[in-house]
């Protein structure tokens, strides 16, 4: 079984590599990750069987990374590593996803790896829906030819639907995703608001409203050159939001 180690502490990664080296039937991948975002990239490239992942890391933590990993076609089993003993650990253990409490002991690691080798996709799907400390995800995921591309939510300016796809317009460009506008609206209502049946815009990017000589309404966003069409029934809500900004 191939194991990917994910931890922002080099000494922690070295200790795990040493401990796994003493266990038969498990091999550590040469590549390691220091945050959840790199872990997703490595999972896409090397398809490990098991991921040993810290929970609190910079850029992207382990909980958020696990949600993206669970959506892969053949997701690896995830074993969380943490220095914090709390009720979340009980939930992980009950679902046989597994966890290790730092400092990690050899026998606990062996047991966790054995358990993780039996984790299936349904259990990871449960994790995606029931993780304690569930919070809004900080990235938007898009499947591209390069694998899973992650766009920081803070960089997204607006979402535009066209047929069955949605285009994410962000500060570095744009990318297509499979998520529906309805799902995006439900998941990110704190930061985005609907202006039309086919568009959501970033609340704090709203700059002004305008109307052309035919009476059509438009919304102007910071960092977006072209105004976007806004339906008349959404204008009152947008005006209210603008007053609170």
Coordinates of C-alpha atoms in Angstrom, one line a residue:
X1 CA 0.0 0.0 0.0
X2 CA 1.4 3.4 -1.0
X3 CA 1.2 6.1 1.6
X4 CA 1.4 9.9 1.1
X5 CA 2.5 11.9 4.1
X6 CA 1.1 15.4 4.5
X7 CA 2.3 17.6 7.4
X8 CA 3.7 21.2 7.5
X9 CA 6.3 20.1 10.1
X10 CA 9.4 18.5 8.4
X11 CA 10.3 16.6 11.6
X12 CA 6.7 15.1 11.8
X13 CA 7.0 13.9 8.2
X14 CA 10.4 12.4 8.9
X15 CA 9.1 10.6 12.0
X16 CA 6.2 9.1 10.0
X17 CA 8.5 8.0 7.2
X18 CA 10.7 6.3 9.8
X19 CA 7.8 4.5 11.5
X20 CA 6.1 3.3 8.3
X21 CA 9.5 1.9 7.2
X22 CA 9.2 -0.6 10.0
X23 CA 5.8 -1.8 9.0
X24 CA 5.5 -4.5 6.3
X25 CA 3.2 -4.0 3.3
X26 CA 3.3 -0.2 3.4
X27 CA 5.5 2.0 1.4
X28 CA 5.9 5.8 1.7
X29 CA 5.8 7.8 -1.5
X30 CA 9.0 9.7 -2.3
X31 CA 7.0 12.9 -2.6
X32 CA 5.5 14.6 0.5
X33 CA 3.2 17.6 1.0
X34 CA 3.2 20.4 3.6
X35 CA -0.4 21.5 3.1
X36 CA -3.7 20.3 1.8
X37 CA -3.5 21.9 -1.6
X38 CA -0.3 20.1 -2.4
X39 CA -1.8 16.9 -1.1
X40 CA -4.6 17.1 -3.6
X41 CA -2.1 17.7 -6.5
X42 CA 0.0 14.7 -5.4
X43 CA -3.1 12.5 -5.0
X44 CA -4.1 13.4 -8.6
X45 CA -0.6 12.5 -9.9
X46 CA 0.5 9.5 -7.9
X47 CA -2.8 7.9 -6.7
X48 CA -1.7 6.8 -3.2
X49 CA -3.7 4.1 -1.3
X50 CA -3.6 6.0 2.0
X51 CA -3.0 9.6 3.0
X52 CA -1.6 10.4 6.5
X53 CA -2.6 14.1 6.9
X54 CA -2.3 16.7 9.5
X55 CA -5.5 18.7 10.3
X56 CA -4.1 22.2 10.9
X57 CA -1.8 23.4 8.1
X58 CA -1.3 26.6 6.2
X59 CA -2.8 27.3 2.8
X60 CA -5.4 24.5 3.2
X61 CA -6.0 22.4 6.2
X62 CA -6.6 18.6 6.2
X63 CA -10.3 18.7 6.7
X64 CA -10.9 20.8 3.6
X65 CA -8.4 18.8 1.5
X66 CA -10.2 15.5 2.5
X67 CA -13.4 16.8 1.0
X68 CA -11.7 17.3 -2.4
X69 CA -9.9 14.0 -2.1
X70 CA -13.1 12.1 -1.4
X71 CA -14.5 13.4 -4.7
X72 CA -11.8 11.8 -6.8
X73 CA -12.6 8.9 -9.0
X74 CA -10.5 6.5 -6.9
X75 CA -10.0 8.3 -3.6
X76 CA -7.4 7.1 -1.1
X77 CA -8.2 6.4 2.5
X78 CA -7.5 9.4 4.8
X79 CA -6.0 9.0 8.2
X80 CA -5.9 12.3 10.1
X81 CA -2.9 13.2 12.3
X82 CA -3.4 15.8 15.0
X83 CA -2.0 17.2 18.2
X84 CA -5.5 18.1 19.4
X85 CA -7.6 15.6 21.3
X86 CA -11.3 16.6 20.9
X87 CA -14.7 15.1 20.0
X88 CA -14.0 15.3 16.3
X89 CA -11.5 12.4 16.8
X90 CA -14.3 10.2 18.1
X91 CA -16.4 10.8 15.0
X92 CA -13.5 10.0 12.7
X93 CA -12.8 6.8 14.6
X94 CA -16.4 5.7 14.7
X95 CA -16.5 5.8 10.9
X96 CA -13.3 3.9 10.5
X97 CA -11.6 6.8 8.7
X98 CA -8.9 6.8 11.4
X99 CA -6.8 9.3 13.3
X100 CA -3.5 9.4 15.0
X101 CA -2.9 11.6 18.0
X102 CA 0.6 13.1 18.2
X103 CA 3.2 12.1 19.3
X104 CA 2.4 9.1 17.2
X105 CA 3.2 5.6 18.5
X106 CA 4.3 2.7 16.4
X107 CA 1.4 0.4 17.4
X108 CA -1.2 3.1 16.9
X109 CA 0.2 3.8 13.4
X110 CA 0.1 0.1 12.5
X111 CA -3.5 -0.2 13.6
X112 CA -4.6 3.0 11.8
X113 CA -2.9 1.9 8.5
X114 CA -4.6 -1.5 8.7
X115 CA -8.0 0.2 9.3
X116 CA -7.4 2.8 6.6
X117 CA -6.7 0.0 4.0
X118 CA -10.4 -0.9 4.4
X119 CA -11.9 2.6 4.1
X120 CA -14.1 2.9 1.1
X121 CA -15.5 5.8 -0.9
X122 CA -18.9 5.8 1.0
X123 CA -17.1 6.4 4.3
X124 CA -15.2 9.3 2.8
X125 CA -18.5 10.6 1.5
X126 CA -19.8 10.5 5.0
X127 CA -16.8 12.4 6.1
X128 CA -17.6 15.1 3.6
X129 CA -21.1 15.6 4.9
X130 CA -20.6 15.1 8.7
X131 CA -17.2 16.5 9.6
X132 CA -17.3 18.3 12.9
X133 CA -16.0 21.8 12.8
X134 CA -17.6 22.0 9.3
X135 CA -17.0 25.3 7.8
X136 CA -17.3 27.0 4.4
X137 CA -14.7 25.7 2.1
X138 CA -12.0 28.2 1.1
X139 CA -11.6 27.0 -2.5
X140 CA -13.6 26.2 -5.6
X141 CA -12.5 23.0 -7.3
X142 CA -12.5 22.5 -11.0
X143 CA -11.5 19.3 -12.9
X144 CA -9.2 20.1 -15.7
X145 CA -6.7 18.3 -18.0
X146 CA -4.1 19.0 -15.3
X147 CA -6.2 17.4 -12.6
X148 CA -8.1 19.3 -9.9
X149 CA -7.5 23.0 -10.1
X150 CA -8.3 24.9 -6.9
X151 CA -9.3 28.6 -7.0
X152 CA -9.2 30.5 -3.7
X153 CA -12.7 31.6 -2.9
X154 CA -11.3 35.1 -2.0
X155 CA -10.2 35.4 -5.6
X156 CA -13.6 34.7 -7.2
X157 CA -15.4 37.7 -8.5
X158 CA -18.6 36.1 -10.0
X159 CA -20.1 32.9 -11.3
X160 CA -21.8 32.8 -14.7
X161 CA -24.0 29.8 -15.8
X162 CA -24.2 28.7 -19.4
X163 CA -26.2 25.5 -20.1
X164 CA -25.0 22.8 -17.7
X165 CA -21.7 24.4 -16.8
X166 CA -20.7 27.3 -14.6
X167 CA -17.8 29.6 -15.4
X168 CA -15.8 30.8 -12.4
X169 CA -14.5 34.3 -13.1
X170 CA -11.6 35.0 -10.8
X171 CA -8.6 37.4 -10.5
X172 CA -6.3 35.1 -12.4
X173 CA -8.7 34.1 -15.2
X174 CA -11.6 31.8 -15.5
X175 CA -12.4 28.1 -15.2
X176 CA -15.4 25.8 -15.8
X177 CA -16.9 23.8 -13.0
X178 CA -19.7 21.2 -12.7
X179 CA -21.4 22.8 -9.7
X180 CA -24.8 24.3 -10.2
X181 CA -25.5 28.0 -9.3
X182 CA -28.1 26.8 -6.8
X183 CA -25.5 24.7 -4.9
X184 CA -23.0 27.6 -5.1
X185 CA -25.6 30.0 -3.8
X186 CA -26.4 27.7 -0.9
X187 CA -22.8 27.0 0.0
X188 CA -21.5 30.5 -0.3
X189 CA -24.5 32.8 0.4
X190 CA -22.4 34.8 2.9
X191 CA -20.1 36.0 0.2
X192 CA -22.1 35.8 -3.0
X193 CA -25.6 37.0 -4.1
X194 CA -27.7 36.2 -7.1
X195 CA -28.3 39.0 -9.6
X196 CA -29.9 37.0 -12.4
X197 CA -31.0 33.5 -13.0
X198 CA -27.6 32.8 -14.5
X199 CA -25.2 34.8 -12.3
X200 CA -23.9 35.2 -8.7
X201 CA -21.6 38.0 -7.8
X202 CA -19.3 38.7 -4.9
X203 CA -21.0 40.9 -2.4
X204 CA -18.0 43.1 -1.4
X205 CA -17.1 43.6 -5.1
X206 CA -20.3 45.4 -5.9
X207 CA -19.6 49.0 -6.8
X208 CA -22.6 50.6 -8.5
X209 CA -25.8 50.1 -10.5
X210 CA -26.8 51.7 -13.8
X211 CA -29.6 51.6 -16.4
X212 CA -29.4 52.0 -20.1
X213 CA -31.8 54.0 -22.3
X214 CA -34.0 51.0 -22.8
X215 CA -34.4 50.5 -19.1
X216 CA -32.1 47.5 -18.7
X217 CA -30.3 47.3 -15.4
X218 CA -26.6 46.6 -14.9
X219 CA -24.3 46.0 -12.0
X220 CA -20.7 47.1 -11.9
X221 CA -18.1 45.1 -10.0
X222 CA -14.6 46.2 -8.9
X223 CA -11.9 44.5 -11.0
X224 CA -14.5 43.6 -13.7
X225 CA -14.3 45.8 -16.8
X226 CA -17.7 45.0 -18.2
X227 CA -21.0 45.5 -16.3
X228 CA -23.2 42.5 -15.8
X229 CA -26.9 42.3 -16.5
X230 CA -29.1 42.3 -13.4
X231 CA -32.8 41.4 -13.4
X232 CA -35.1 44.1 -12.1
X233 CA -36.5 41.9 -9.3
X234 CA -33.0 41.6 -7.8
X235 CA -32.3 45.3 -7.8
X236 CA -33.9 46.0 -4.4
X237 CA -31.8 43.4 -2.7
X238 CA -28.6 44.6 -4.3
X239 CA -29.4 48.2 -3.2
X240 CA -29.9 47.0 0.3
X241 CA -26.5 45.1 0.2
X242 CA -24.8 48.2 -1.1
X243 CA -26.1 50.3 1.8
X244 CA -24.5 47.8 4.2
X245 CA -21.1 47.7 2.5

